[in-house]
mmCIF file of C-alpha atoms and ligand atoms in Angstrom:
data_model
loop_
_atom_site.group_PDB
_atom_site.id
_atom_site.type_symbol
_atom_site.label_atom_id
_atom_site.label_comp_id
_atom_site.label_asym_id
_atom_site.label_seq_id
_atom_site.Cartn_x
_atom_site.Cartn_y
_atom_site.Cartn_z
ATOM 1 C CA MET A 1 47.982 84.015 33.433
ATOM 2 C CA THR A 2 46.223 86.142 36.053
ATOM 3 C CA VAL A 3 47.908 87.174 39.291
ATOM 4 C CA GLN A 4 45.638 84.853 41.236
ATOM 5 C CA ASP A 5 46.596 81.916 39.075
ATOM 6 C CA PHE A 6 50.227 82.806 39.434
ATOM 7 C CA THR A 7 50.267 83.134 43.227
ATOM 8 C CA SER A 8 48.233 79.922 43.750
ATOM 9 C CA ALA A 9 50.730 78.093 41.490
ATOM 10 C CA VAL A 10 53.551 79.447 43.654
ATOM 11 C CA LEU A 11 51.757 78.354 46.875
ATOM 12 C CA ARG A 12 51.054 74.895 45.519
ATOM 13 C CA LEU A 13 54.661 74.518 44.462
ATOM 14 C CA ALA A 14 55.837 75.583 47.960
ATOM 15 C CA ASP A 15 53.481 73.125 49.693
ATOM 16 C CA GLU A 16 54.454 70.246 47.426
ATOM 17 C CA GLY A 17 58.097 71.144 47.676
ATOM 18 C CA ILE A 18 58.103 71.280 51.481
ATOM 19 C CA ALA A 19 56.231 67.960 51.725
ATOM 20 C CA GLY A 20 58.794 66.390 49.415
ATOM 21 C CA VAL A 21 61.679 67.812 51.393
ATOM 22 C CA GLU A 22 60.296 66.470 54.692
ATOM 23 C CA ALA A 23 59.805 63.092 53.182
ATOM 24 C CA SER A 24 63.280 62.827 51.705
ATOM 25 C CA ARG A 25 65.481 60.094 53.110
ATOM 26 C CA SER A 26 68.997 60.969 52.210
ATOM 27 C CA ALA A 27 71.304 63.885 51.509
ATOM 28 C CA GLU A 28 71.455 62.914 47.861
ATOM 29 C CA GLU A 29 67.684 62.834 47.516
ATOM 30 C CA LEU A 30 67.552 66.197 49.212
ATOM 31 C CA GLU A 31 70.101 67.679 46.871
ATOM 32 C CA ALA A 32 68.159 66.410 43.828
ATOM 33 C CA LEU A 33 64.982 68.017 45.243
ATOM 34 C CA ARG A 34 66.810 71.295 45.780
ATOM 35 C CA THR A 35 67.906 71.365 42.135
ATOM 36 C CA ALA A 36 64.429 70.440 40.948
ATOM 37 C CA LEU A 37 62.830 73.240 42.943
ATOM 38 C CA LEU A 38 65.361 76.057 43.083
ATOM 39 C CA GLY A 39 67.933 75.104 40.399
ATOM 40 C CA ARG A 40 69.091 78.161 38.380
ATOM 41 C CA LYS A 41 68.425 76.622 35.012
ATOM 42 C CA SER A 42 65.293 74.561 35.260
ATOM 43 C CA GLY A 43 64.133 74.644 38.865
ATOM 44 C CA ARG A 44 60.360 74.869 39.096
ATOM 45 C CA LEU A 45 60.354 78.072 41.106
ATOM 46 C CA THR A 46 62.924 79.584 38.757
ATOM 47 C CA GLU A 47 60.619 78.854 35.832
ATOM 48 C CA LEU A 48 57.684 80.482 37.543
ATOM 49 C CA MET A 49 59.887 83.495 38.189
ATOM 50 C CA ARG A 50 60.672 83.736 34.470
ATOM 51 C CA GLN A 51 56.985 84.248 33.874
ATOM 52 C CA LEU A 52 56.904 87.416 36.030
ATOM 53 C CA PRO A 53 57.384 89.814 33.049
ATOM 54 C CA SER A 54 54.298 88.390 31.374
ATOM 55 C CA LEU A 55 52.102 89.625 34.202
ATOM 56 C CA PRO A 56 50.462 93.063 34.154
ATOM 57 C CA PRO A 57 52.987 95.605 35.489
ATOM 58 C CA ASP A 58 50.882 96.578 38.561
ATOM 59 C CA ALA A 59 50.672 92.922 39.619
ATOM 60 C CA ARG A 60 54.351 92.115 39.462
ATOM 61 C CA ARG A 61 55.224 93.364 42.920
ATOM 62 C CA GLU A 62 52.706 91.131 44.651
ATOM 63 C CA ALA A 63 53.695 88.127 42.523
ATOM 64 C CA GLY A 64 57.367 88.780 43.172
ATOM 65 C CA ALA A 65 56.754 88.876 46.916
ATOM 66 C CA ALA A 66 54.948 85.478 46.729
ATOM 67 C CA ILE A 67 57.957 84.015 44.909
ATOM 68 C CA ASN A 68 60.336 85.291 47.569
ATOM 69 C CA ARG A 69 58.252 83.929 50.436
ATOM 70 C CA ALA A 70 58.102 80.524 48.728
ATOM 71 C CA LYS A 71 61.858 80.573 48.157
ATOM 72 C CA THR A 72 62.601 81.365 51.815
ATOM 73 C CA ALA A 73 60.178 78.678 53.054
ATOM 74 C CA LEU A 74 61.727 76.076 50.764
ATOM 75 C CA GLU A 75 65.282 77.022 51.743
ATOM 76 C CA GLN A 76 64.395 76.771 55.476
ATOM 77 C CA ALA A 77 62.748 73.366 54.938
ATOM 78 C CA LEU A 78 65.811 72.123 53.035
ATOM 79 C CA GLU A 79 68.193 73.330 55.754
ATOM 80 C CA ALA A 80 66.133 71.797 58.583
ATOM 81 C CA ARG A 81 65.942 68.454 56.777
ATOM 82 C CA ARG A 82 69.620 68.581 55.984
ATOM 83 C CA ALA A 83 70.444 69.048 59.666
ATOM 84 C CA ALA A 84 67.956 66.337 60.720
ATOM 85 C CA LEU A 85 69.502 63.851 58.234
ATOM 86 C CA ALA A 86 72.985 64.783 59.487
ATOM 87 C CA GLY A 87 71.839 63.431 62.866
ATOM 88 C CA ASN A 88 71.903 66.422 65.222
ATOM 89 C CA GLY A 89 68.125 66.954 65.206
ATOM 90 C CA GLY A 90 68.437 70.519 63.946
ATOM 91 C CA LYS A 91 69.748 73.677 65.538
ATOM 92 C CA GLN A 92 67.031 74.041 68.166
ATOM 93 C CA ALA A 93 68.030 70.860 69.921
ATOM 94 C CA ALA A 94 71.614 72.000 70.746
ATOM 95 C CA ALA A 95 70.978 72.168 74.543
ATOM 96 C CA ASP A 96 70.597 68.954 76.474
ATOM 97 C CA LEU A 97 68.137 69.900 79.178
ATOM 98 C CA THR A 98 68.715 66.711 81.109
ATOM 99 C CA MET A 99 72.353 67.490 81.788
ATOM 100 C CA PRO A 100 73.168 68.279 85.466
ATOM 101 C CA ALA A 101 73.930 72.013 85.969
ATOM 102 C CA ARG A 102 77.494 73.115 86.504
ATOM 103 C CA ARG A 103 78.130 73.943 90.185
ATOM 104 C CA THR A 104 78.253 77.715 90.726
ATOM 105 C CA TRP A 105 81.649 78.734 92.104
ATOM 106 C CA GLN A 106 81.423 80.352 95.480
ATOM 107 C CA GLY A 107 84.214 82.525 96.831
ATOM 108 C CA ALA A 108 85.084 82.531 100.526
ATOM 109 C CA LYS A 109 86.867 84.912 102.821
ATOM 110 C CA HIS A 110 90.350 83.837 103.822
ATOM 111 C CA PRO A 111 90.481 82.324 107.352
ATOM 112 C CA VAL A 112 92.842 85.090 108.461
ATOM 113 C CA THR A 113 90.460 87.736 107.129
ATOM 114 C CA LEU A 114 87.636 86.097 109.063
ATOM 115 C CA VAL A 115 89.662 86.227 112.301
ATOM 116 C CA ILE A 116 90.596 89.885 111.676
ATOM 117 C CA GLU A 117 86.963 90.813 111.092
ATOM 118 C CA GLU A 118 85.869 89.035 114.206
ATOM 119 C CA ILE A 119 88.519 90.740 116.379
ATOM 120 C CA VAL A 120 87.738 94.162 114.848
ATOM 121 C CA ASP A 121 84.032 93.613 115.560
ATOM 122 C CA ILE A 122 84.691 92.911 119.248
ATOM 123 C CA PHE A 123 86.793 96.087 119.616
ATOM 124 C CA ARG A 124 84.308 98.140 117.619
ATOM 125 C CA ASP A 125 81.715 97.277 120.274
ATOM 126 C CA LEU A 126 84.140 98.786 122.808
ATOM 127 C CA GLY A 127 84.428 102.063 120.933
ATOM 128 C CA PHE A 128 87.563 101.370 118.883
ATOM 129 C CA THR A 129 87.836 102.558 115.278
ATOM 130 C CA VAL A 130 89.930 100.969 112.521
ATOM 131 C CA ALA A 131 93.104 102.814 111.472
ATOM 132 C CA THR A 132 95.535 101.877 108.758
ATOM 133 C CA GLY A 133 99.051 102.887 107.750
ATOM 134 C CA PRO A 134 101.535 102.290 104.915
ATOM 135 C CA GLU A 135 103.346 98.986 104.452
ATOM 136 C CA ALA A 136 106.392 100.799 103.055
ATOM 137 C CA GLU A 137 107.302 102.810 106.116
ATOM 138 C CA LEU A 138 110.036 105.137 107.248
ATOM 139 C CA GLU A 139 112.591 103.866 109.742
ATOM 140 C CA TRP A 140 111.583 106.594 112.165
ATOM 141 C CA TYR A 141 107.953 105.447 112.385
ATOM 142 C CA ASN A 142 108.856 101.744 112.525
ATOM 143 C CA PHE A 143 111.672 102.092 115.107
ATOM 144 C CA GLY A 144 112.758 105.622 116.161
ATOM 145 C CA ALA A 145 109.476 107.047 117.384
ATOM 146 C CA LEU A 146 108.743 103.710 119.109
ATOM 147 C CA ASN A 147 111.760 104.177 121.375
ATOM 148 C CA PHE A 148 113.998 101.532 119.782
ATOM 149 C CA PRO A 149 117.608 102.420 120.692
ATOM 150 C CA PRO A 150 119.698 103.162 117.527
ATOM 151 C CA ASP A 151 121.621 99.863 117.815
ATOM 152 C CA HIS A 152 118.613 97.619 118.351
ATOM 153 C CA PRO A 153 119.122 94.275 116.539
ATOM 154 C CA ALA A 154 115.666 94.458 114.921
ATOM 155 C CA MET A 155 116.969 97.309 112.784
ATOM 156 C CA ASP A 156 119.656 95.098 111.367
ATOM 157 C CA MET A 157 119.484 94.277 107.605
ATOM 158 C CA HIS A 158 119.312 90.634 108.583
ATOM 159 C CA ASP A 159 116.000 91.114 110.306
ATOM 160 C CA THR A 160 114.334 93.884 108.360
ATOM 161 C CA LEU A 161 113.614 94.252 104.627
ATOM 162 C CA TYR A 162 114.908 97.659 103.631
ATOM 163 C CA LEU A 163 113.726 99.167 100.341
ATOM 164 C CA GLU A 164 115.990 102.159 99.936
ATOM 165 C CA GLY A 165 117.722 104.452 102.397
ATOM 166 C CA ASP A 166 115.525 104.793 105.453
ATOM 167 C CA VAL A 167 112.444 103.236 103.752
ATOM 168 C CA LEU A 168 111.608 99.724 104.828
ATOM 169 C CA LEU A 169 108.773 97.214 104.797
ATOM 170 C CA ARG A 170 107.194 97.690 108.230
ATOM 171 C CA THR A 171 108.103 94.879 110.599
ATOM 172 C CA HIS A 172 105.025 95.429 112.773
ATOM 173 C CA THR A 173 101.814 97.457 112.873
ATOM 174 C CA SER A 174 103.021 99.572 115.793
ATOM 175 C CA PRO A 175 104.018 102.530 113.486
ATOM 176 C CA VAL A 176 100.261 103.064 113.010
ATOM 177 C CA GLN A 177 100.204 104.132 116.708
ATOM 178 C CA VAL A 178 102.579 106.956 115.819
ATOM 179 C CA ARG A 179 100.778 108.035 112.663
ATOM 180 C CA THR A 180 97.432 108.013 114.472
ATOM 181 C CA LEU A 181 98.673 110.103 117.360
ATOM 182 C CA GLN A 182 100.236 112.616 114.976
ATOM 183 C CA THR A 183 96.898 113.001 113.226
ATOM 184 C CA TYR A 184 94.251 112.788 115.939
ATOM 185 C CA PRO A 185 94.461 114.383 119.406
ATOM 186 C CA PRO A 186 93.568 112.097 122.325
ATOM 187 C CA PRO A 187 91.310 110.511 123.449
ATOM 188 C CA VAL A 188 92.113 107.831 120.886
ATOM 189 C CA ARG A 189 90.947 104.224 120.619
ATOM 190 C CA ILE A 190 91.984 102.339 117.483
ATOM 191 C CA VAL A 191 92.696 98.922 116.148
ATOM 192 C CA ALA A 192 94.979 98.651 113.142
ATOM 193 C CA PRO A 193 94.978 95.437 111.098
ATOM 194 C CA GLY A 194 97.533 95.007 108.329
ATOM 195 C CA ASN A 195 100.378 93.057 106.833
ATOM 196 C CA VAL A 196 103.944 93.210 108.135
ATOM 197 C CA TYR A 197 107.230 91.918 106.748
ATOM 198 C CA ARG A 198 110.273 90.230 108.225
ATOM 199 C CA ARG A 199 113.342 88.646 106.826
ATOM 200 C CA ASP A 200 112.351 85.128 107.825
ATOM 201 C CA PHE A 201 112.559 81.925 105.890
ATOM 202 C CA PHE A 202 109.271 80.536 104.654
ATOM 203 C CA ASP A 203 108.815 77.354 106.670
ATOM 204 C CA ALA A 204 106.030 75.587 108.569
ATOM 205 C CA SER A 205 105.916 78.227 111.285
ATOM 206 C CA HIS A 206 107.445 81.352 109.687
ATOM 207 C CA ALA A 207 106.398 83.533 106.789
ATOM 208 C CA PRO A 208 108.207 86.665 105.503
ATOM 209 C CA MET A 209 104.822 88.425 105.365
ATOM 210 C CA PHE A 210 102.015 88.057 107.845
ATOM 211 C CA ALA A 211 99.087 89.904 109.360
ATOM 212 C CA GLN A 212 99.043 91.713 112.674
ATOM 213 C CA ILE A 213 96.427 93.709 114.576
ATOM 214 C CA GLU A 214 97.617 96.626 116.648
ATOM 215 C CA GLY A 215 95.502 98.230 119.378
ATOM 216 C CA LEU A 216 95.933 101.602 121.035
ATOM 217 C CA ALA A 217 93.953 103.474 123.720
ATOM 218 C CA ILE A 218 95.098 106.922 124.894
ATOM 219 C CA ASP A 219 93.229 109.096 127.397
ATOM 220 C CA GLU A 220 93.593 110.977 130.624
ATOM 221 C CA GLY A 221 93.921 108.615 133.585
ATOM 222 C CA THR A 222 93.994 105.310 131.682
ATOM 223 C CA SER A 223 95.797 102.608 133.559
ATOM 224 C CA PHE A 224 96.918 99.013 133.442
ATOM 225 C CA VAL A 225 93.494 98.103 134.900
ATOM 226 C CA ASP A 226 91.869 99.212 131.619
ATOM 227 C CA LEU A 227 94.379 97.198 129.606
ATOM 228 C CA LYS A 228 93.700 94.044 131.573
ATOM 229 C CA ALA A 229 89.938 94.468 131.740
ATOM 230 C CA THR A 230 89.675 95.141 128.013
ATOM 231 C CA LEU A 231 91.971 92.309 126.922
ATOM 232 C CA ILE A 232 90.340 89.794 129.269
ATOM 233 C CA HIS A 233 86.940 90.825 127.954
ATOM 234 C CA PHE A 234 88.295 90.326 124.414
ATOM 235 C CA ALA A 235 89.671 86.877 125.212
ATOM 236 C CA ARG A 236 86.364 85.774 126.765
ATOM 237 C CA ARG A 237 84.408 86.877 123.719
ATOM 238 C CA PHE A 238 86.822 85.550 121.126
ATOM 239 C CA PHE A 239 87.982 82.266 122.759
ATOM 240 C CA GLY A 240 84.929 81.560 124.934
ATOM 241 C CA ALA A 241 85.131 81.396 128.696
ATOM 242 C CA SER A 242 88.866 80.683 128.807
ATOM 243 C CA LYS A 243 91.287 81.487 131.585
ATOM 244 C CA THR A 244 93.895 84.163 130.882
ATOM 245 C CA ARG A 245 97.217 85.140 132.397
ATOM 246 C CA PHE A 246 99.637 88.000 132.009
ATOM 247 C CA ARG A 247 103.430 87.515 132.027
ATOM 248 C CA PRO A 248 105.938 90.312 132.348
ATOM 249 C CA SER A 249 107.756 91.020 129.093
ATOM 250 C CA PHE A 250 109.761 93.698 127.310
ATOM 251 C CA PHE A 251 109.047 95.955 124.333
ATOM 252 C CA PRO A 252 110.877 99.258 123.768
ATOM 253 C CA PHE A 253 107.610 101.128 123.224
ATOM 254 C CA THR A 254 105.790 99.971 126.398
ATOM 255 C CA GLU A 255 106.595 100.152 130.129
ATOM 256 C CA PRO A 256 105.585 97.956 131.825
ATOM 257 C CA SER A 257 105.074 95.303 129.139
ATOM 258 C CA ALA A 258 103.169 92.068 129.323
ATOM 259 C CA GLU A 259 102.366 89.064 127.249
ATOM 260 C CA MET A 260 98.923 87.586 127.499
ATOM 261 C CA ASP A 261 98.207 83.853 127.346
ATOM 262 C CA VAL A 262 94.843 82.108 127.094
ATOM 263 C CA GLU A 263 94.213 78.638 128.335
ATOM 264 C CA CYS A 264 94.773 76.199 125.460
ATOM 265 C CA GLY A 265 91.348 75.566 123.906
ATOM 266 C CA ILE A 266 92.417 72.197 122.508
ATOM 267 C CA CYS A 267 93.493 70.454 125.714
ATOM 268 C CA GLU A 268 91.812 72.853 128.173
ATOM 269 C CA GLY A 269 95.008 73.369 130.069
ATOM 270 C CA SER A 270 96.240 69.805 130.496
ATOM 271 C CA GLY A 271 99.000 70.146 127.834
ATOM 272 C CA CYS A 272 99.108 69.062 124.234
ATOM 273 C CA ALA A 273 101.149 69.498 121.019
ATOM 274 C CA ALA A 274 99.399 72.757 120.049
ATOM 275 C CA CYS A 275 100.400 74.471 123.303
ATOM 276 C CA LYS A 276 103.773 72.660 123.532
ATOM 277 C CA ASN A 277 102.542 70.967 126.718
ATOM 278 C CA THR A 278 102.233 74.211 128.656
ATOM 279 C CA GLY A 279 98.450 74.349 128.738
ATOM 280 C CA TRP A 280 98.654 78.005 127.608
ATOM 281 C CA MET A 281 98.751 79.814 124.315
ATOM 282 C CA GLU A 282 100.432 83.128 123.877
ATOM 283 C CA ILE A 283 98.100 85.428 121.935
ATOM 284 C CA LEU A 284 99.443 88.992 122.226
ATOM 285 C CA GLY A 285 102.038 91.439 123.465
ATOM 286 C CA SER A 286 100.892 94.543 125.330
ATOM 287 C CA GLY A 287 101.839 97.231 127.739
ATOM 288 C CA MET A 288 101.484 100.849 128.906
ATOM 289 C CA VAL A 289 102.629 103.171 126.131
ATOM 290 C CA HIS A 290 106.131 104.441 126.975
ATOM 291 C CA PRO A 291 106.149 108.246 127.736
ATOM 292 C CA ALA A 292 108.957 108.613 125.173
ATOM 293 C CA VAL A 293 106.599 107.351 122.433
ATOM 294 C CA LEU A 294 103.913 109.839 123.500
ATOM 295 C CA GLU A 295 106.403 112.687 123.416
ATOM 296 C CA ALA A 296 107.739 111.603 119.983
ATOM 297 C CA CYS A 297 104.157 111.823 118.685
ATOM 298 C CA GLY A 298 103.651 115.290 120.216
ATOM 299 C CA VAL A 299 101.355 114.055 123.012
ATOM 300 C CA ASP A 300 101.785 115.522 126.519
ATOM 301 C CA SER A 301 102.885 112.470 128.576
ATOM 302 C CA GLU A 302 102.186 114.276 131.838
ATOM 303 C CA ARG A 303 98.535 114.649 130.922
ATOM 304 C CA TYR A 304 97.862 111.515 128.896
ATOM 305 C CA SER A 305 98.620 107.874 129.355
ATOM 306 C CA GLY A 306 97.587 104.801 127.432
ATOM 307 C CA TRP A 307 98.040 101.168 126.576
ATOM 308 C CA ALA A 308 98.619 99.137 123.464
ATOM 309 C CA PHE A 309 98.712 95.581 122.212
ATOM 310 C CA GLY A 310 99.688 93.620 119.127
ATOM 311 C CA MET A 311 98.603 90.194 118.004
ATOM 312 C CA GLY A 312 98.923 87.817 115.047
ATOM 313 C CA PRO A 313 95.572 86.776 113.551
ATOM 314 C CA GLY A 314 97.323 84.167 111.328
ATOM 315 C CA ARG A 315 98.529 82.277 114.387
ATOM 316 C CA ILE A 316 95.102 82.579 115.966
ATOM 317 C CA ALA A 317 93.501 81.155 112.816
ATOM 318 C CA MET A 318 95.997 78.273 112.878
ATOM 319 C CA VAL A 319 95.151 77.436 116.477
ATOM 320 C CA ARG A 320 91.430 77.813 115.913
ATOM 321 C CA HIS A 321 91.302 75.533 112.849
ATOM 322 C CA ASP A 322 94.155 73.233 113.801
ATOM 323 C CA ILE A 323 96.127 74.262 110.716
ATOM 324 C CA PRO A 324 99.531 72.531 110.940
ATOM 325 C CA ASP A 325 101.560 74.571 108.430
ATOM 326 C CA ILE A 326 101.550 78.367 108.027
ATOM 327 C CA ARG A 327 102.219 77.970 104.263
ATOM 328 C CA LEU A 328 98.670 76.740 103.784
ATOM 329 C CA LEU A 329 97.566 80.283 104.524
ATOM 330 C CA TYR A 330 99.481 81.620 101.516
ATOM 331 C CA ASP A 331 99.090 78.852 98.887
ATOM 332 C CA SER A 332 95.687 80.016 97.547
ATOM 333 C CA ASP A 333 94.703 76.360 97.218
ATOM 334 C CA ILE A 334 90.972 76.387 96.596
ATOM 335 C CA ARG A 335 90.554 72.941 98.184
ATOM 336 C CA PHE A 336 91.913 74.323 101.427
ATOM 337 C CA LEU A 337 90.226 77.694 101.275
ATOM 338 C CA GLU A 338 86.756 76.541 100.383
ATOM 339 C CA GLN A 339 86.516 74.819 103.751
ATOM 340 C CA PHE A 340 85.957 78.261 105.230
ATOM 341 C CA VAL A 341 82.905 79.114 103.121
ATOM 342 C CA ARG A 342 80.127 80.030 105.499
HETATM 343 N N1 LIG B 401 104.937 95.217 117.726
HETATM 344 C C1 LIG B 401 105.142 93.978 118.506
HETATM 345 C C2 LIG B 401 105.684 92.892 117.579
HETATM 346 O O1 LIG B 401 105.544 92.962 116.432
HETATM 347 C C3 LIG B 401 103.860 93.558 119.121
HETATM 348 C C4 LIG B 401 103.389 94.469 120.174
HETATM 349 C C5 LIG B 401 103.771 94.241 121.508
HETATM 350 C C6 LIG B 401 102.563 95.542 119.893
HETATM 351 C C7 LIG B 401 103.321 95.083 122.504
HETATM 352 C C8 LIG B 401 102.151 96.415 120.926
HETATM 353 C C9 LIG B 401 102.534 96.136 122.226
HETATM 354 O O2 LIG B 401 101.380 97.479 120.695
HETATM 355 O O3 LIG B 401 102.120 97.002 123.208
HETATM 356 O O4 LIG B 401 106.256 91.969 118.103
#
């Protein structure tokens, strides 16, 4: 046999074999074909292979390659037919292109984070920078430097979470005032968002951890006029054109101190459940920084004065979105949170 005769016999066998495979109707028929073509003992391709040694030595490589190509083609045809007979249409059809796509999951910022960002943006426009401080704080920063008398009830173990010795979880963001003034000489204008901790039960209106935003402005000649003008400007931008009022209050670290209310946005002042029928909503505590605080921070209280405020963005988010239970802010329930995707 010449090489040409040999390779055309191989090609013919492959063509016939593939046609037979594609025409086969059952797994048994297919298996019989496989044995007839590739069987070790008397398969037709195996027999052709046995004739290889009879070819001239320099032709054996080419003839061997033709055998291998035919074998691969037959095996692929057998496998494809096997899959088709098994009913899945072969490997290529594994994807159903008519199936609706899975919805892509979209994360959202937490409603409290959104409120914080909005508040920070308003103060940034007024020249305030963002400052931060540690959540595990020393008693001196949380209370002492802020002019709390040594027997103040807030320092009691029943109100404050102590970690060890004089280290506690800060009960407010006001210690950031102290840390800032120790680090940067006035003039200073900062807002300090962050989490604070109190020994409260977790119920519809209390959480043992919540967010606050502190504000501080220190300069020569700053007065209560600046405090009022700035905070009224803030309330107008954040709550719309609402009315505001200041009520006298008390904090150890400010003198005088005031609480600021905005007209209730839900009932527009006529009284409803959200504002407990007062027509007003308390949004922040504020005041002129006490000279004792300035001195504790190493700031000359004869030369400098300033004002500060603190507010709770969680409460503001609850009022804004009519959220009835503070625990919703901590549950991480996607069905609740995804309402704030924007
Ligand atoms: N630290 C106060 C609190 O947690 C809030 C506060 C009131 C902050 C008046 C201030 C302020 O800076 O001037 O209740």
